[in-house]
Structures are given as structure tokens and as C-alpha cells.
Amino acid sequence: MSSATDAIARLRDQPAFATELARVIFDAVLATPVREFIAPTRIVPAFVAGLRRSVAAIDPEQLAAAIARRRAAAVARPGPLAAQLPPELQKALQTALRRPFTPSRELVRAAIDHAGMRALLRSVLQTTILDFATRLRTAMPDTGWIPGAGIRSKLMGVAKGVASVVGAEIEHQLEDRVRSFVDGALGRALDLIVERASDPRYAADMAAWRGDAVRSVLALPGSVVLAELHKLDPQALAADLHAAARALAEWDRLPDEASAVLQSLVDELEARSVGELLGPGQVDAWRAPLHGELEHHLRRLFVDAGFADWLTRLLDG
């Protein structure tokens, strides 16, 4: 019997070898400096080359078909979205969202002061003013029929007439003036939003708003979210994803930017090993499950024909 055949038989028949090798690999990884796994001069060229080849191999039609299949296979679970999350996670999320936080004025303005927001506010303000004028014109009671109402009845009638004229003018003749007024008020409206969102006095109110918004979304049934998913156009989404991936892959600064990120990590970690970075608590917590998973895959490797051929060439070649 050749040495390779004997070695393969022992690896397959004696599980202890897989257990020991898994421990050796796990301990070797823990003892290795983290910088060895993220060395920019080695990792970045391989990452960039692999990304560019992957993007070049993407078929937008196949990507769109895959998205369509996933969308068709998606099924909404019964009950609200919150029921799909651990209760304690919901509590932690609400606690985090409701912590007071005051963003800078520059950040808030950059987020809201743009054409899309102005168009939305303009529409809301114009509609609100016109609706108010209409309601004012129709809300005044008709007091002409009240016997002996005297001057009070006449005044009410005049008020109704004025309101009616004003409402009709705003509704039918002065829409241009309303639009002009709203355009002038938009700047002030945005200023008020920026001031409130960036004022520490309102931090608690804004925190409550964040928490309430997420809680309301989580209270929605899963079918509502699934309905939104079905609105997506697979062809358009695939085209957008492909364009984004291509833009990243073809970015001339990608190698430099990736190298800078990794180098900052290398400098921060210095010569610390993986085990030192994780700490004893994390190592103990993950040793058993990771060791077991690695052992499982090693046993599968030992019965693989390709591994047997490789080991034969190594030992008997």
C-alpha cells in the first residue's frame, strides 16, 4: 500500500485527525497578526482585479431574471413586522432611537434644502391655503332668515359675503398670487425646519419622532412591505445595480482609497494577533462552534476525490 493510500485511509477512518487539524488551524489563525490578513500590498490588487473581472462578467438580463425570481418567491409572514424581531431587540432599538441627538445645521440643511423638498412643501402649502379659503367661504352660516337678528344678522351676512369673495378669488383668480406667496414662504419654512432639528431644546422631541416612526413601520403587516417589493422593476433595478458596480470597479481612485482604509487599520492594530484583538471572552465564545464547523468541512475534504489525487501526487509523486 502506498503512503498516500495509507494516509487517505487513516484520515477517513479516524475522525480524531480532523479534530486535531481543526484545532491546529484555529490556533494558528488566533496567533497570526491581524495585519497579515489585511496587508494592503497583497489584498488590494487582488480585490480590485477580482472586482473588475466579476463586474465584467455580469449579465444584466440574468441579474434581472434572478431579481424577478426572488421577488416572485417572496412570501409575507402573517402578523406585523415587529413580530419577526426578538422583543428585547425591539426594546434596544427603541432605546437607541430615543436617545437625544442634535445634528448640525449644515447637515440638516444639506438633507432637506433641495429641489425635491421644495416641490413637496410648495404643493402642501398651496393646497392648504386654497383649502382653507374654500372652507372659510362655506363655513359662515346664513343668518338672513333669523327674525329680529338686526345688526348682528347683517354683520354675519357681510362676513359671509367677504369670506365667499375672498375664497372664490383665491380659488379661481388669485392662484398665481398664492403661488408667489408660497414661493416666498418656502425659505422661511425650511429655515424653521433646520432651526428646530438642530436646536438642542428640541432634541427630545426629535428623538421621540424617530422612535415613533420606526415603531409605526414595524407595526405594519408584512404584506404591506411585500407589496412595495413587487413595485420594483427587475430590469431597471438590475440596470441600476450593474451601473453602480461598474462605476465602483472602474473608479481610478479605488486602489488608493482601499489601500488607505486598510493601511489605517494596519497602523492601528500594530502587531496584535487575531486572538489578542478578540480577547479571551470572544475567543472562548466562538472556539467551539467555529472549531466544530471547521472539523465538519475537513471531514468532507478527506473523502473528496480531488483531495485524494492531490495527496497522492504529494506523497507518491
Coordinates of N, CA, C and O in Angstrom, one line a residue, residues 90-152:
Q90 N -36.3 44.8 19.9 CA -37.1 46.0 19.7 C -36.9 47.0 20.8 O -36.9 48.2 20.5
K91 N -36.8 46.6 22.0 CA -36.6 47.5 23.1 C -35.3 48.2 23.0 O -35.2 49.4 23.2
A92 N -34.2 47.5 22.6 CA -32.9 48.1 22.4 C -32.9 49.1 21.3 O -32.3 50.1 21.4
L93 N -33.7 48.7 20.2 CA -33.7 49.7 19.1 C -34.5 50.9 19.5 O -34.0 52.0 19.1
Q94 N -35.6 50.8 20.2 CA -36.3 52.0 20.7 C -35.5 52.8 21.6 O -35.5 54.1 21.5
T95 N -34.7 52.2 22.5 CA -33.8 52.9 23.4 C -32.8 53.7 22.6 O -32.5 54.9 22.9
A96 N -32.2 53.1 21.6 CA -31.2 53.8 20.8 C -31.7 54.9 20.0 O -31.2 56.0 20.0
L97 N -32.9 54.7 19.4 CA -33.5 55.8 18.6 C -34.0 57.0 19.4 O -34.0 58.1 18.9
R98 N -34.4 56.7 20.7 CA -34.9 57.8 21.5 C -33.9 58.5 22.3 O -34.2 59.3 23.2
R99 N -32.6 58.2 22.1 CA -31.6 59.0 22.8 C -31.5 60.3 22.1 O -31.4 60.4 20.9
P100 N -31.5 61.4 22.9 CA -31.4 62.8 22.3 C -30.1 62.9 21.5 O -29.0 62.5 21.9
F101 N -30.3 63.5 20.3 CA -29.2 63.8 19.4 C -29.5 65.0 18.6 O -30.6 65.2 18.1
T102 N -28.5 65.9 18.5 CA -28.7 67.2 17.8 C -27.7 67.3 16.6 O -26.6 67.5 16.8
P103 N -28.2 67.1 15.4 CA -27.3 67.2 14.3 C -27.0 68.7 14.0 O -27.6 69.6 14.5
S104 N -25.9 68.9 13.2 CA -25.5 70.3 12.9 C -26.5 70.9 11.9 O -27.2 70.2 11.2
R105 N -26.5 72.2 11.9 CA -27.4 72.9 10.9 C -27.0 72.6 9.5 O -27.8 72.5 8.6
E106 N -25.7 72.5 9.3 CA -25.2 72.2 7.9 C -25.7 70.8 7.4 O -26.1 70.7 6.3
L107 N -25.7 69.8 8.3 CA -26.1 68.5 7.9 C -27.6 68.5 7.6 O -28.1 67.9 6.6
V108 N -28.4 69.1 8.5 CA -29.9 69.2 8.3 C -30.2 69.9 7.0 O -31.1 69.4 6.2
R109 N -29.6 71.0 6.8 CA -29.9 71.8 5.6 C -29.5 71.0 4.3 O -30.3 71.0 3.3
A110 N -28.4 70.3 4.4 CA -28.0 69.5 3.2 C -29.0 68.4 2.9 O -29.2 68.0 1.8
A111 N -29.6 67.9 4.0 CA -30.5 66.8 3.8 C -31.9 67.2 3.3 O -32.6 66.5 2.6
I112 N -32.3 68.5 3.6 CA -33.7 68.8 3.3 C -33.8 70.0 2.3 O -34.9 70.1 1.6
D113 N -32.8 70.8 2.2 CA -33.0 72.0 1.3 C -32.5 71.7 -0.1 O -31.3 72.0 -0.5
H114 N -33.4 71.1 -0.9 CA -33.1 70.8 -2.3 C -34.4 70.9 -3.0 O -35.5 71.1 -2.5
A115 N -34.3 70.7 -4.3 CA -35.5 70.9 -5.2 C -36.6 70.0 -4.9 O -37.8 70.4 -4.9
G116 N -36.3 68.7 -4.5 CA -37.4 67.8 -4.2 C -38.2 68.2 -3.0 O -39.4 68.2 -3.0
M117 N -37.5 68.6 -1.9 CA -38.2 69.0 -0.7 C -39.0 70.3 -1.0 O -40.1 70.5 -0.5
R118 N -38.4 71.2 -1.7 CA -39.1 72.5 -2.0 C -40.4 72.2 -2.8 O -41.4 72.9 -2.6
A119 N -40.3 71.3 -3.8 CA -41.5 71.0 -4.5 C -42.6 70.4 -3.6 O -43.8 70.7 -3.8
L120 N -42.2 69.5 -2.7 CA -43.2 68.9 -1.8 C -43.8 70.0 -0.9 O -45.0 70.0 -0.7
L121 N -43.0 70.9 -0.3 CA -43.5 71.9 0.6 C -44.4 72.9 -0.2 O -45.4 73.3 0.3
R122 N -44.0 73.2 -1.4 CA -44.8 74.1 -2.2 C -46.2 73.6 -2.4 O -47.2 74.2 -2.3
S123 N -46.2 72.3 -2.8 CA -47.5 71.6 -3.0 C -48.4 71.6 -1.8 O -49.6 71.9 -1.8
V124 N -47.8 71.3 -0.6 CA -48.5 71.2 0.6 C -49.1 72.6 1.0 O -50.2 72.7 1.4
L125 N -48.2 73.6 0.9 CA -48.6 74.9 1.4 C -49.7 75.5 0.4 O -50.7 76.1 0.9
Q126 N -49.6 75.3 -0.9 CA -50.5 75.9 -1.8 C -51.9 75.2 -1.6 O -52.9 75.9 -1.5
T127 N -51.9 73.9 -1.5 CA -53.1 73.1 -1.3 C -53.8 73.5 0.1 O -55.0 73.7 0.1
T128 N -53.0 73.7 1.1 CA -53.5 74.1 2.4 C -54.2 75.4 2.4 O -55.3 75.6 2.9
I129 N -53.5 76.4 1.8 CA -54.1 77.8 1.7 C -55.4 77.8 0.9 O -56.4 78.4 1.3
L130 N -55.4 77.1 -0.2 CA -56.6 77.1 -1.1 C -57.7 76.4 -0.4 O -58.9 76.8 -0.5
D131 N -57.4 75.3 0.3 CA -58.4 74.5 1.0 C -59.0 75.4 2.2 O -60.2 75.4 2.4
F132 N -58.1 76.1 2.8 CA -58.6 77.0 3.9 C -59.5 78.0 3.4 O -60.6 78.3 4.0
A133 N -59.2 78.7 2.3 CA -60.0 79.7 1.7 C -61.4 79.1 1.4 O -62.5 79.7 1.6
T134 N -61.4 77.9 0.8 CA -62.7 77.3 0.4 C -63.5 77.0 1.6 O -64.7 77.2 1.7
R135 N -62.9 76.5 2.7 CA -63.6 76.2 3.9 C -64.2 77.4 4.6 O -65.3 77.5 5.1
L136 N -63.4 78.5 4.5 CA -63.8 79.8 5.1 C -65.0 80.3 4.4 O -65.9 80.8 5.0
R137 N -65.0 80.2 3.1 CA -66.1 80.7 2.3 C -67.4 79.9 2.6 O -68.5 80.5 2.6
T138 N -67.3 78.7 2.9 CA -68.5 77.8 3.0 C -68.9 77.6 4.5 O -70.0 77.1 4.8
A139 N -68.0 78.1 5.4 CA -68.3 77.8 6.8 C -69.2 78.8 7.5 O -69.9 78.5 8.5
M140 N -69.3 80.0 6.9 CA -70.2 81.0 7.6 C -71.6 80.7 7.5 O -72.1 80.4 6.4
P141 N -72.4 80.7 8.5 CA -73.8 80.4 8.5 C -74.6 81.5 7.8 O -74.2 82.6 7.8
D142 N -75.7 81.1 7.2 CA -76.6 82.0 6.6 C -77.6 82.5 7.7 O -78.5 81.8 8.2
T143 N -77.4 83.8 8.1 CA -78.2 84.4 9.2 C -79.4 85.3 8.7 O -80.1 85.9 9.5
G144 N -79.6 85.4 7.4 CA -80.6 86.3 6.8 C -82.0 85.9 7.2 O -82.9 86.7 7.3
W145 N -82.2 84.6 7.5 CA -83.5 84.1 7.8 C -83.9 84.3 9.3 O -85.1 84.1 9.7
I146 N -82.9 84.7 10.1 CA -83.2 84.8 11.6 C -84.1 86.0 11.9 O -83.6 87.2 11.6
P147 N -85.3 85.9 12.4 CA -86.1 87.1 12.7 C -85.5 87.9 13.8 O -85.0 87.4 14.8
G148 N -85.5 89.2 13.5 CA -85.0 90.1 14.5 C -83.5 90.1 14.8 O -83.0 90.6 15.8
A149 N -82.8 89.5 13.9 CA -81.4 89.4 14.1 C -80.7 90.7 14.0 O -79.7 91.0 14.6
G150 N -81.3 91.7 13.3 CA -80.9 93.0 13.3 C -79.5 93.2 12.8 O -79.1 92.5 11.8
I151 N -78.7 94.0 13.5 CA -77.4 94.4 13.0 C -76.5 93.1 13.1 O -75.6 93.0 12.2
R152 N -76.7 92.2 14.0 CA -75.9 91.0 14.1 C -76.0 90.2 12.9 O -75.1 89.7 12.3

